[in-house]
Short mmCIF file of C-alpha atoms in Angstrom, two decimals:
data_model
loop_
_atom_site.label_atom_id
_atom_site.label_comp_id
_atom_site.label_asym_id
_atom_site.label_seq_id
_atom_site.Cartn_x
_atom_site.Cartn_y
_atom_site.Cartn_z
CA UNK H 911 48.88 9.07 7.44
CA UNK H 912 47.58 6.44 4.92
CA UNK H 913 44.38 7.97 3.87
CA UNK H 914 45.53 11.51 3.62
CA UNK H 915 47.72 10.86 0.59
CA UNK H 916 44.44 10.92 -1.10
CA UNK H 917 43.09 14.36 -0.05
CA UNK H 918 44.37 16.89 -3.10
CA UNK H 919 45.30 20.27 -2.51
CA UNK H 920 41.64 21.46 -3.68
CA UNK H 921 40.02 19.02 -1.54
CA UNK H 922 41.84 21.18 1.60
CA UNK H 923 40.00 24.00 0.40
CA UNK H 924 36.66 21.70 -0.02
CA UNK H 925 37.26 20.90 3.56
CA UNK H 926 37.87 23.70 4.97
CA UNK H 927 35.00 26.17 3.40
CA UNK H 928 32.90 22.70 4.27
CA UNK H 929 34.01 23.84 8.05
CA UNK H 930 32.92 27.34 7.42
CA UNK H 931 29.75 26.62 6.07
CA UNK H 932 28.88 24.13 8.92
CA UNK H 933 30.24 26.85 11.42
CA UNK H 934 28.49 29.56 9.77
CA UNK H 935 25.30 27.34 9.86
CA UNK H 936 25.50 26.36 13.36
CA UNK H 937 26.07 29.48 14.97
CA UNK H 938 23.47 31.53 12.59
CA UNK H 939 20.33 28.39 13.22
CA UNK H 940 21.17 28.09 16.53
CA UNK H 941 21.87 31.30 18.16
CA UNK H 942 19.03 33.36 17.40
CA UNK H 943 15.37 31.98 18.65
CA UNK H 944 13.40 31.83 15.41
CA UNK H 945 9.64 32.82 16.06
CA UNK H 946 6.57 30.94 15.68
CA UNK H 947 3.85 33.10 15.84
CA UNK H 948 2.83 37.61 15.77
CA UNK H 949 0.96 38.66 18.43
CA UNK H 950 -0.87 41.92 17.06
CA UNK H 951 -2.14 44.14 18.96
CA UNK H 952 -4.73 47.03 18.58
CA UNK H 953 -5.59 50.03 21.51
CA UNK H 954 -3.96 47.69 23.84
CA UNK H 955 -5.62 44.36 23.45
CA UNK H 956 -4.92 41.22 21.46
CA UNK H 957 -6.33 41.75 18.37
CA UNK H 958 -5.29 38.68 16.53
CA UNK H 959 -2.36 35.93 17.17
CA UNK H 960 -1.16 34.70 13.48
CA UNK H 961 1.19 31.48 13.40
CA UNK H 962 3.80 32.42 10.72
CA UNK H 963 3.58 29.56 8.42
CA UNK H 964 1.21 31.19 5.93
CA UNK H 965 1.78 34.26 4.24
CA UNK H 966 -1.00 36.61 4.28
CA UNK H 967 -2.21 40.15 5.14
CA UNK H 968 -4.03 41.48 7.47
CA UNK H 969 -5.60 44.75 8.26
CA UNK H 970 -5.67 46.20 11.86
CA UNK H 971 -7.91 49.07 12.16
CA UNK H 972 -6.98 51.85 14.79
CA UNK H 973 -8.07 55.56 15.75
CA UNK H 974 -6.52 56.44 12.63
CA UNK H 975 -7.40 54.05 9.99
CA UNK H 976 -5.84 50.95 9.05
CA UNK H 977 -2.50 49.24 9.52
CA UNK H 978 -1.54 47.02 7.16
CA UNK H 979 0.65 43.61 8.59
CA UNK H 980 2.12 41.51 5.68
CA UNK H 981 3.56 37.62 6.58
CA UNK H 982 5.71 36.35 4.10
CA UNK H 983 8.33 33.56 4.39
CA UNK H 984 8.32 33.74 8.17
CA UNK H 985 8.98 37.18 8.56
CA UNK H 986 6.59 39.82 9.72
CA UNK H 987 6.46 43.76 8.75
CA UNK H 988 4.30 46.75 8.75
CA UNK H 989 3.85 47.41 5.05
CA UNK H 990 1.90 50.66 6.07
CA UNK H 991 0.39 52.78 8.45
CA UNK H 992 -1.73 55.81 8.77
CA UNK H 993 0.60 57.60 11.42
CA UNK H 994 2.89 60.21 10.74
CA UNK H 995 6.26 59.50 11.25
CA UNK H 996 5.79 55.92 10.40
CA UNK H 997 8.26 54.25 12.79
CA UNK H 998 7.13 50.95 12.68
CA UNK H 999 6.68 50.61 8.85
CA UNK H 1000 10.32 51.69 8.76
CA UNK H 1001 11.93 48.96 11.24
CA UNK H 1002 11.09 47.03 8.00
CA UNK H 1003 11.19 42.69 8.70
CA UNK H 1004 11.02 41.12 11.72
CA UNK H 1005 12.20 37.42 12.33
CA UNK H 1006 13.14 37.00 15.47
CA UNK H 1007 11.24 35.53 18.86
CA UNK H 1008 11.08 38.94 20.77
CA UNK H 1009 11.27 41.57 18.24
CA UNK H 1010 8.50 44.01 18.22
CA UNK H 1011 7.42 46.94 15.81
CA UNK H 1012 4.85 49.74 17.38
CA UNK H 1013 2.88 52.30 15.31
CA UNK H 1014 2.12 54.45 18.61
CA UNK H 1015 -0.46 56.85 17.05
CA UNK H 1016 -2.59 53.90 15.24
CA UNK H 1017 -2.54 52.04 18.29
CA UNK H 1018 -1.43 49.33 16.82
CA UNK H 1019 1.83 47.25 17.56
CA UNK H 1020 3.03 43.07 16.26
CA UNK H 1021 5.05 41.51 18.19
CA UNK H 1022 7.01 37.84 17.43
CA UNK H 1023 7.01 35.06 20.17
CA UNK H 1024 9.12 31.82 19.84
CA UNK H 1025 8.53 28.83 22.00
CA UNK H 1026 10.49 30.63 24.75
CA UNK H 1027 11.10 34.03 25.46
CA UNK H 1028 14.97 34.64 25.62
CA UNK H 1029 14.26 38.90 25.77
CA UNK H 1030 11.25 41.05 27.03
CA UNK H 1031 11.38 43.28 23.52
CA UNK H 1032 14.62 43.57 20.84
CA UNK H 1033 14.99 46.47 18.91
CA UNK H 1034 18.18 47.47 16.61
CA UNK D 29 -16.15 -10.72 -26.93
CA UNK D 30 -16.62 -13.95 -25.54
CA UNK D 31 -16.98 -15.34 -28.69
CA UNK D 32 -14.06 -14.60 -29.88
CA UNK D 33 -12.21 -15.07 -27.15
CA UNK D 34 -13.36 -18.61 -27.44
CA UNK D 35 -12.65 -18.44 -31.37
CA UNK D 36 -9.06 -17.46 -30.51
CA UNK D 37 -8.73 -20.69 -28.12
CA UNK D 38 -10.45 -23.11 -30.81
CA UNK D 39 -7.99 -22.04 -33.73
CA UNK D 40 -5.34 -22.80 -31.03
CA UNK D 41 -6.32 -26.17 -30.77
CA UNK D 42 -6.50 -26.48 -34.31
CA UNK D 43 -3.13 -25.30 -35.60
CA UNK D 44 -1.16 -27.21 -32.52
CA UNK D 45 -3.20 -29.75 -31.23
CA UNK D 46 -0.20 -31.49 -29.42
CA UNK D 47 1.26 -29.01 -28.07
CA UNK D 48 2.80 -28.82 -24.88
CA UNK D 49 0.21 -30.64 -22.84
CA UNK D 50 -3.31 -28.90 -23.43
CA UNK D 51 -0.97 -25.63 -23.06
CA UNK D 52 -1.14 -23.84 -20.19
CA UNK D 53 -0.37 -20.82 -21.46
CA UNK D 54 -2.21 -20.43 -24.91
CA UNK D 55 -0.77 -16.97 -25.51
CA UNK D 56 2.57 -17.36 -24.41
CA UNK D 57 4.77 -14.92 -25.80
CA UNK D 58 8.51 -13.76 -25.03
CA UNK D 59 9.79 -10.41 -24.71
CA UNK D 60 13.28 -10.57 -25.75
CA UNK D 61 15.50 -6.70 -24.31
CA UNK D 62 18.50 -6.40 -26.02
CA UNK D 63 20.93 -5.33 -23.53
CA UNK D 64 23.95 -4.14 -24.05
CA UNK D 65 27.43 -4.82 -22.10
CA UNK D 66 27.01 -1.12 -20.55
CA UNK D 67 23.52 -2.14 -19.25
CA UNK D 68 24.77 -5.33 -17.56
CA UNK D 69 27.53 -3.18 -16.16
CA UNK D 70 25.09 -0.36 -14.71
CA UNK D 71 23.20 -3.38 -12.97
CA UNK D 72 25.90 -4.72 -12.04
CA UNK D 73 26.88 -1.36 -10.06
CA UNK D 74 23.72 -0.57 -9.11
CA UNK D 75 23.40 -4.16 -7.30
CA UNK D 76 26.79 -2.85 -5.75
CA UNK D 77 25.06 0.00 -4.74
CA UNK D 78 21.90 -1.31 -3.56
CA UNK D 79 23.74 -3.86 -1.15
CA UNK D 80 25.26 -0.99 0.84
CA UNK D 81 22.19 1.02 0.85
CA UNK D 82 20.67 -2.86 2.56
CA UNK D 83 24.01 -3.11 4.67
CA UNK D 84 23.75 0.44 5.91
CA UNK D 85 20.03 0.39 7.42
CA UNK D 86 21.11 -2.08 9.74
CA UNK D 87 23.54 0.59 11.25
CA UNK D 88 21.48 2.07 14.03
CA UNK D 89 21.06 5.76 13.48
CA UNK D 90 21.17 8.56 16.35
CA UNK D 91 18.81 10.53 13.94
CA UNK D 92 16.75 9.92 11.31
CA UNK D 93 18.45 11.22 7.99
CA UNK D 94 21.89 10.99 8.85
CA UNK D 95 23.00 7.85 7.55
CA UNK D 96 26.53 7.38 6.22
CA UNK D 97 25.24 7.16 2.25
CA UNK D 98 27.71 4.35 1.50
CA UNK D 99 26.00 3.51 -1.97
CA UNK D 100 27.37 7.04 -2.84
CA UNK D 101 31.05 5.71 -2.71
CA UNK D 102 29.64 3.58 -5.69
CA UNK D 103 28.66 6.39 -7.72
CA UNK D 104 31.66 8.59 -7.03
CA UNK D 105 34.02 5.53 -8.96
CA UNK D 106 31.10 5.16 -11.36
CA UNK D 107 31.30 9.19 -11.92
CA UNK D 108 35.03 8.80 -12.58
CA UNK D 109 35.35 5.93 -14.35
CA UNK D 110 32.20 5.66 -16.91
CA UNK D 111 31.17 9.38 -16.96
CA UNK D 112 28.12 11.27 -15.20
CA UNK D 113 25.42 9.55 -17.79
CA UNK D 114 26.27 6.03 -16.17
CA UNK D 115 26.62 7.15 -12.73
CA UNK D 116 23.52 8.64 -12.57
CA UNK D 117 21.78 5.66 -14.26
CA UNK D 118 23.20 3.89 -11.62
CA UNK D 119 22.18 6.39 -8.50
CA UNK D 120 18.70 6.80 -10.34
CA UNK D 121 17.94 2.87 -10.40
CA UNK D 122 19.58 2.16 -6.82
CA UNK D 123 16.60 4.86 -5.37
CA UNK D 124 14.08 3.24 -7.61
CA UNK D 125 15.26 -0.76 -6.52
CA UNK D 126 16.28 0.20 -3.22
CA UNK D 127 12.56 2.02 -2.32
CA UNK D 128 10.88 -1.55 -3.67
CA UNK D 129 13.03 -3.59 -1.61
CA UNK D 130 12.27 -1.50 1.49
CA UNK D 131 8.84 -0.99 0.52
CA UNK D 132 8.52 3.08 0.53
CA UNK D 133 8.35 3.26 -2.97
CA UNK D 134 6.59 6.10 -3.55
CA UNK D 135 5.98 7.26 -0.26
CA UNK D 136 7.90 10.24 1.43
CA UNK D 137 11.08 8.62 2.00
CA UNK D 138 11.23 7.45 -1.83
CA UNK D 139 11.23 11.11 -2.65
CA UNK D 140 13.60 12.37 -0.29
CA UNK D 141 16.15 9.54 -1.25
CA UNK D 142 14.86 10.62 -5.11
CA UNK D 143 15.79 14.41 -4.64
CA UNK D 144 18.84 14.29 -2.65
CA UNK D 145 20.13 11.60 -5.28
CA UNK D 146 19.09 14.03 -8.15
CA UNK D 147 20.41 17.09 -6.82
CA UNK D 148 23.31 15.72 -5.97
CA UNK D 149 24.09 14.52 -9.46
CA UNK D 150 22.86 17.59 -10.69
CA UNK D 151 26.30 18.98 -8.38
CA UNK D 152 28.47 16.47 -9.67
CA UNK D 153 27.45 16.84 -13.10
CA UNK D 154 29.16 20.63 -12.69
CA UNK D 155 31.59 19.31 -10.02
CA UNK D 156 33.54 16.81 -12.08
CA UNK D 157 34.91 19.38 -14.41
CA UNK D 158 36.77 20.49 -12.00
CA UNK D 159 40.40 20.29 -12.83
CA UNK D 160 41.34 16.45 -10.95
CA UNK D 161 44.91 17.49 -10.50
CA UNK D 162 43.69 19.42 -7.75
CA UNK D 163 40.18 18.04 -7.08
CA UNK D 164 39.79 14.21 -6.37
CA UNK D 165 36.92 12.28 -5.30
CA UNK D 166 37.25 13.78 -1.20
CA UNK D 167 35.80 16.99 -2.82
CA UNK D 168 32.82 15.44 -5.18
CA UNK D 169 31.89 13.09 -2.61
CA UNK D 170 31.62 16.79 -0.03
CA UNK D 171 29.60 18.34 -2.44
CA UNK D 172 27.23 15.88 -3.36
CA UNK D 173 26.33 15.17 0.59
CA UNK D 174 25.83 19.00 1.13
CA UNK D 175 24.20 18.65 -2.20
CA UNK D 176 21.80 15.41 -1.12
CA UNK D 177 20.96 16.96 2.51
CA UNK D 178 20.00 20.21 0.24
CA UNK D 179 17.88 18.40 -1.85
CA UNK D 180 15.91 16.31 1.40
CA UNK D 181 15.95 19.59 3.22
CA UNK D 182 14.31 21.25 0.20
CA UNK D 183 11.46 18.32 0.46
CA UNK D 184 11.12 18.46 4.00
CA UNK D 185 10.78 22.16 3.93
CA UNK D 186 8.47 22.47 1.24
CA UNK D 187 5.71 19.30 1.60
CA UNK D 188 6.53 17.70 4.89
CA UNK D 189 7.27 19.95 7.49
CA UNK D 190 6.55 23.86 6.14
CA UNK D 191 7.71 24.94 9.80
CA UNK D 192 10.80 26.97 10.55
CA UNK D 193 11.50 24.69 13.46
CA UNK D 194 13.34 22.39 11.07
CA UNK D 195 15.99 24.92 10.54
CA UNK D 196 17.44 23.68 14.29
CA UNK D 197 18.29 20.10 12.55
CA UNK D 198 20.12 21.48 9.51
CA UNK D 199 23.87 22.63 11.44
CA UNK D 200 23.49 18.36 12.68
CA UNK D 201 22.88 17.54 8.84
CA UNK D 202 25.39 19.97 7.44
CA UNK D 203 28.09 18.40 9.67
CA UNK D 204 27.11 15.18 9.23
CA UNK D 205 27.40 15.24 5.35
CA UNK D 206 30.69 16.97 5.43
CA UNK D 207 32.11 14.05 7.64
CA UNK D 208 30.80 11.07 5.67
CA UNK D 209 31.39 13.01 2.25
CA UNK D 210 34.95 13.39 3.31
CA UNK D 211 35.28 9.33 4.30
CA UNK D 212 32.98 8.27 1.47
CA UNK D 213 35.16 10.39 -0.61
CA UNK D 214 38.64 8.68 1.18
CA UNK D 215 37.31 5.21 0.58
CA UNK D 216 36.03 5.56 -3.24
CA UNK D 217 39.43 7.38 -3.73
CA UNK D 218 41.17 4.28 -2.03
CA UNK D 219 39.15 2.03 -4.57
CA UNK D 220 40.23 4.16 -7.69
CA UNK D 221 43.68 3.98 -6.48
CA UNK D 222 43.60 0.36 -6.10
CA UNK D 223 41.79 -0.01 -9.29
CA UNK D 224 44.60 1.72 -11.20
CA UNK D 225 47.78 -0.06 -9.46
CA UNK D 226 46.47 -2.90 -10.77
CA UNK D 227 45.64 -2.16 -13.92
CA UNK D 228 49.18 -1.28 -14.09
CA UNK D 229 50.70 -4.50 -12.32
CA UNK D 230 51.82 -2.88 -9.58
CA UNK D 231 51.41 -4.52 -6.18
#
């Protein structure tokens, strides 16, 4: 064809890792339902519902002292927790619309929600 | 200072008291810019480029943002023929004219045109050392879209709309820059080509 005879060898390569990185793009922004908002919970019952926008933290007191819940760029964790096997500070980030970390003996548990819910809980 | 405002206009009178018709402009003055053949030329281009940024918002878009970037075909031969310093003169002033003819200057579309335009000369700037034997203008022209949705993503993102949502638009505007880089990139290389067959006489 016409046109082609000006696409170097090196643009090929442009091209094509141009494909990958729409690919790549696609299927990691669209697959996964990013959250809005943490639902945290403390001895059962909603203790606060935080929109994940701002970063902040927030301290959730329980039967056995405080739980500490940091946002930061959109991503909830527990940073720490007065229980002893600390579970929940352990399952590190969360990110995604479903995903859930509990700290059983604190009573406490944060919990992501997207506009939809595509899963009851996701845990890895 | 009304007095010697007044003083100013009396001596006026005095030293040229026929001058052009009770002078309508006492003070007038003329502010002479020396400009030099390369800053006629980068008008010159940047009225190039300015004309297809005017063409291209008549073409009806399905989205707002992707739009073809035609004035970047301009800066891609400008890039390769007068070096980065003129191109980006020339990509700098067709934001700046383009945002007063439209009337956004200044507003949020002024700086997303503004930081796609500088980030994507920032990629050229590192892009056109490439070696050309293998890289042409199809590969610049790719990395300055991806470069240029970066830089309005960036914007958007950080002062517009600071919500993860946005995220869902960026695979459209990632695939959307690769295909008009790749046929703004075929038609500046066409230009260039034509540009150099007949510099050498060749039909």
């Amino acid at each position: 064809m016409h046109a082609l005879r000006h696409i170097r060898p090196g643009d090929w390569l442009t091209l094509l890792s141009g494909s990958v990185c729409v690919m790549w793009l696609t299927l990691s922004l669209w697959s996964g339902e990013l959250a809005d908002k943490a639902v945290i919970r403390s001895g059962g019952k909603i203790f606060r519902e935080v929109p994940l926008s701002r970063d902040q933290s927030i301290e959730v007191p329980g039967p056995l002292g405080v739980s500490l819940i940091l946002i930061q760029h959109r991503k909830v964790r527990i940073a720490s927790d007065p229980g002893p096997r600390q579970y929940c500070v352990r399952q590190g980030w969360l990110e995604h619309a479903g995903e859930i970390a509990l700290c059983l003996p604190n009573q406490v548990s944060v919990e992501l929600l997207g506009s939809h819910k595509r899963y009851d809980s996701l845990n890895y | 200072m009304q007095d010697r405002g007044s003083g100013i206009e009396d001596r006026e009178e005095a030293t040229a008291p026929n001058s052009v018709r009770g002078s309508i402009l006492p003070h007038q003055s003329s502010i002479l810019l020396n400009a030099t053949a390369e800053d006629h030329h980068i008008a010159r281009m940047a009225a190039v480029a300015l004309g297809l940024t005017v063409l291209e918002a008549a073409i009806p878009s399905p989205l707002p943002g992707v739009k073809p970037g035609l004035a970047n075909i301009v800066t891609l031969i400008v890039l390769a023929r007068y070096g980065w310093r003129t191109a980006a003169w020339v990509s700098l002033l067709r934001v700046l004219a383009g945002s007063l003819l439209f009337g956004n200057f200044l507003t949020p579309g002024f700086f997303l045109s503004l930081s796609g335009a500088l980030l994507s000369l920032l990629v050229l700037a590192f892009a056109q050392h490439l070696p050309s034997r293998w890289f042409g203008p199809v590969s610049l022209s790719i990395y300055a879209a991806f470069a240029h949705i970066a830089g309005q993503m960036a914007i958007v993102y950080l002062w517009l709309i600071p919500h993860a949502g946005i995220a869902y638009l960026i695979p459209i505007f990632a695939a959307a820059a690769l295909v008009f880089g790749t046929v703004n990139g075929l038609i500046a290389a066409r230009f260039m080509d034509n540009e150099e067959t007949k510099q050498f006489g060749v039909p």
